[in-house]
Tab-separated table of C-alpha atoms and ligand atoms in Angstrom:
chain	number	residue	atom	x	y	z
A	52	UNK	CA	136.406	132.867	78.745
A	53	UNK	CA	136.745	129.046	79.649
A	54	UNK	CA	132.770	127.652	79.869
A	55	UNK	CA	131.123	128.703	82.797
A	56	UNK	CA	128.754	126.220	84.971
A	57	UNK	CA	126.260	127.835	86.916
A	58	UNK	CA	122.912	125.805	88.729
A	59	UNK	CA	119.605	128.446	87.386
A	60	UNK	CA	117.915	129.310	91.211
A	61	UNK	CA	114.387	130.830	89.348
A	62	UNK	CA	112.852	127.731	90.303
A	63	UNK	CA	113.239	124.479	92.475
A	64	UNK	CA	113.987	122.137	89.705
A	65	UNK	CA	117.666	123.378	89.364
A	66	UNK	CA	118.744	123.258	86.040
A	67	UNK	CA	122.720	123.076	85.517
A	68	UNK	CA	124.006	126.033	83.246
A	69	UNK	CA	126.425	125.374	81.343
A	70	UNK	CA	127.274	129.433	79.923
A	71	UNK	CA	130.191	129.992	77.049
A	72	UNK	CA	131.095	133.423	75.187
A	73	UNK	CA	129.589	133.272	71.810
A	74	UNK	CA	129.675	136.627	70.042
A	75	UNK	CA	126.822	135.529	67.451
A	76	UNK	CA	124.300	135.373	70.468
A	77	UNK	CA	122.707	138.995	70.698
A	78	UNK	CA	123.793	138.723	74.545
A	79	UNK	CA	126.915	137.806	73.626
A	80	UNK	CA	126.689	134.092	75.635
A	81	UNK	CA	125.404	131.226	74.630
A	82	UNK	CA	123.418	129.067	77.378
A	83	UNK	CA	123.076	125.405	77.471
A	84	UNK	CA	121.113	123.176	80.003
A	85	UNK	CA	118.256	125.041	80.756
A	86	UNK	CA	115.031	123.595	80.661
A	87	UNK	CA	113.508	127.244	79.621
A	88	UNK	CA	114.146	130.166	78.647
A	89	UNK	CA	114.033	132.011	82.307
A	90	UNK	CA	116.857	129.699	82.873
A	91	UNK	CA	119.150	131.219	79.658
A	92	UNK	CA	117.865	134.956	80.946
A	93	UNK	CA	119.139	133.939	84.709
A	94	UNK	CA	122.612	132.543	83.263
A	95	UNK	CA	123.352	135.286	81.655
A	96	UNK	CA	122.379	137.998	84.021
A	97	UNK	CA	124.988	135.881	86.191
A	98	UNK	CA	127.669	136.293	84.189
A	99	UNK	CA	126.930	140.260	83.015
A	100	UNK	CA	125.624	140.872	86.612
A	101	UNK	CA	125.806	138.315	89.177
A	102	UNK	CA	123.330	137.686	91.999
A	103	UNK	CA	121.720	135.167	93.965
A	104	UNK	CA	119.335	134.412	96.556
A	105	UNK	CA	120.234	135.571	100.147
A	106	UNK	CA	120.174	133.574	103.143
A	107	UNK	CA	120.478	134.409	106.894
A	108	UNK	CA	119.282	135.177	110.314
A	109	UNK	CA	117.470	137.531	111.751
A	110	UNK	CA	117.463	138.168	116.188
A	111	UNK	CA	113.985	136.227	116.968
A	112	UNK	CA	112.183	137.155	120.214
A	113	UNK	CA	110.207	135.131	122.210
A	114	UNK	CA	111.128	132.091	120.231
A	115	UNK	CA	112.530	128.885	121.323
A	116	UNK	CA	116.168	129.771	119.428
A	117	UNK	CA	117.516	133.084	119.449
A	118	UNK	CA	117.402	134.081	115.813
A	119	UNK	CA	114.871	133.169	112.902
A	120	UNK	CA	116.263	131.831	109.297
A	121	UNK	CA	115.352	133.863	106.743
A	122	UNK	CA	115.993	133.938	102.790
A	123	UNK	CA	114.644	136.194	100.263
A	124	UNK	CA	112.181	135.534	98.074
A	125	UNK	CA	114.190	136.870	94.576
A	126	UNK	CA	117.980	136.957	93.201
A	127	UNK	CA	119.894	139.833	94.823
A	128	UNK	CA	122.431	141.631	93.010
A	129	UNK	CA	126.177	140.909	94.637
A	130	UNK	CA	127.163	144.224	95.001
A	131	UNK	CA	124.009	144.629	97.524
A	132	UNK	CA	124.617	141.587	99.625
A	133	UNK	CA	126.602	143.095	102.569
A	134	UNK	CA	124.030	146.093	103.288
A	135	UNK	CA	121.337	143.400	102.882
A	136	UNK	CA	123.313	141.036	105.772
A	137	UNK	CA	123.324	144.490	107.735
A	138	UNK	CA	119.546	144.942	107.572
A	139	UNK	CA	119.335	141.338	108.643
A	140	UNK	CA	121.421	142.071	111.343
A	141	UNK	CA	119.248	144.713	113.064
A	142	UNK	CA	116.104	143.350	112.085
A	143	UNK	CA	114.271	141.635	115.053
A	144	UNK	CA	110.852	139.083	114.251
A	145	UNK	CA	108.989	138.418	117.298
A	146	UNK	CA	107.828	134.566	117.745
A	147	UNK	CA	105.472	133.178	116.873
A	148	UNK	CA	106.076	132.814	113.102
A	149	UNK	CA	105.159	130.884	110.378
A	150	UNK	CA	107.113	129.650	107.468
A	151	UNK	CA	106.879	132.252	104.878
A	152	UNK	CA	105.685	135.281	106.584
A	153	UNK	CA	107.491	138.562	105.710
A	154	UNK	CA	109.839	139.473	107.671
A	155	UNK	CA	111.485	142.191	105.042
A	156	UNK	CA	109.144	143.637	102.480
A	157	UNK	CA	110.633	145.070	99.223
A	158	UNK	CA	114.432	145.289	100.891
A	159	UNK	CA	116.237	148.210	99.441
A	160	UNK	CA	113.566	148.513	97.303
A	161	UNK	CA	114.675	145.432	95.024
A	162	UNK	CA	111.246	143.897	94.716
A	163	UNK	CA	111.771	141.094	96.704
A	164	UNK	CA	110.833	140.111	100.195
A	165	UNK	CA	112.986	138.608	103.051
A	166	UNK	CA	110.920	135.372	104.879
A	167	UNK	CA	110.943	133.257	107.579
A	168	UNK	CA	112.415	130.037	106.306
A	169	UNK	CA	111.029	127.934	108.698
A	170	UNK	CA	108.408	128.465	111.342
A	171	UNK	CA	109.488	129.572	115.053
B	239	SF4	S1	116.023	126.604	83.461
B	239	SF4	FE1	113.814	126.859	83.769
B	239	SF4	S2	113.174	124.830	84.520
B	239	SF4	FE2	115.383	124.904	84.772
B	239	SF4	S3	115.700	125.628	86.893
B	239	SF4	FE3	115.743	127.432	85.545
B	239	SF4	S4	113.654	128.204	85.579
B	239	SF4	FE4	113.580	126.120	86.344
């Protein structure tokens, strides 16, 4: 596996990742570039299991637009993405709505929340 760069999303600061195969690591990867260890735990689930934070829009009601953006609050996993956009899809918020107020909570029971990503 050619080195892998990856930016860690656990927290705003954004560390660049830079991930290569190194069977001496218990994990099996070694991590550079993180400023802590969350950062080596989130470049590796990426590679073993990828996921990321999911952004979108919900149908708003009584708003001033016509749908709300939301994101969640948490990584989820890829292979969940398209059933979360779905959920998105026939959720509806009803204006008016601050910025971070739940929208979602616990989708698919993945322990994170979907939120308004800006107020409406
Ligand atoms: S490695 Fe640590 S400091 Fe850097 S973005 Fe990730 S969580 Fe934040």
């Amino acid at each position: 596996m050619d080195k892998i760069i990856k930016t860690c999303k656990v927290c705003p600061v954004g560390c660049e990742l830079i991930i290569n195969e190194d069977q001496s690591e218990p994990s099996g990867y070694h991590v550079e570039g993180n400023s802590c260890n969350r950062g080596k735990d989130f470049g590796i689930k990426e590679i073993i299991e990828p996921s990321r934070i999911l952004t979108g829009r919900v149908l708003l009601k009584n708003g001033a637009m016509s749908r709300l953006p939301v994101k969640t609050t948490g990584v989820v996993p890829e292979d969940k993405i398209e059933e979360c956009l779905k959920i998105f899809n026939s959720t509806e918020a009803i204006s008016p709505i601050k910025r971070g107020t739940v929208i979602i909570k616990d989708i698919l029971g993945l322990g994170v929340d979907v939120i308004a990503a800006r107020k409406a």
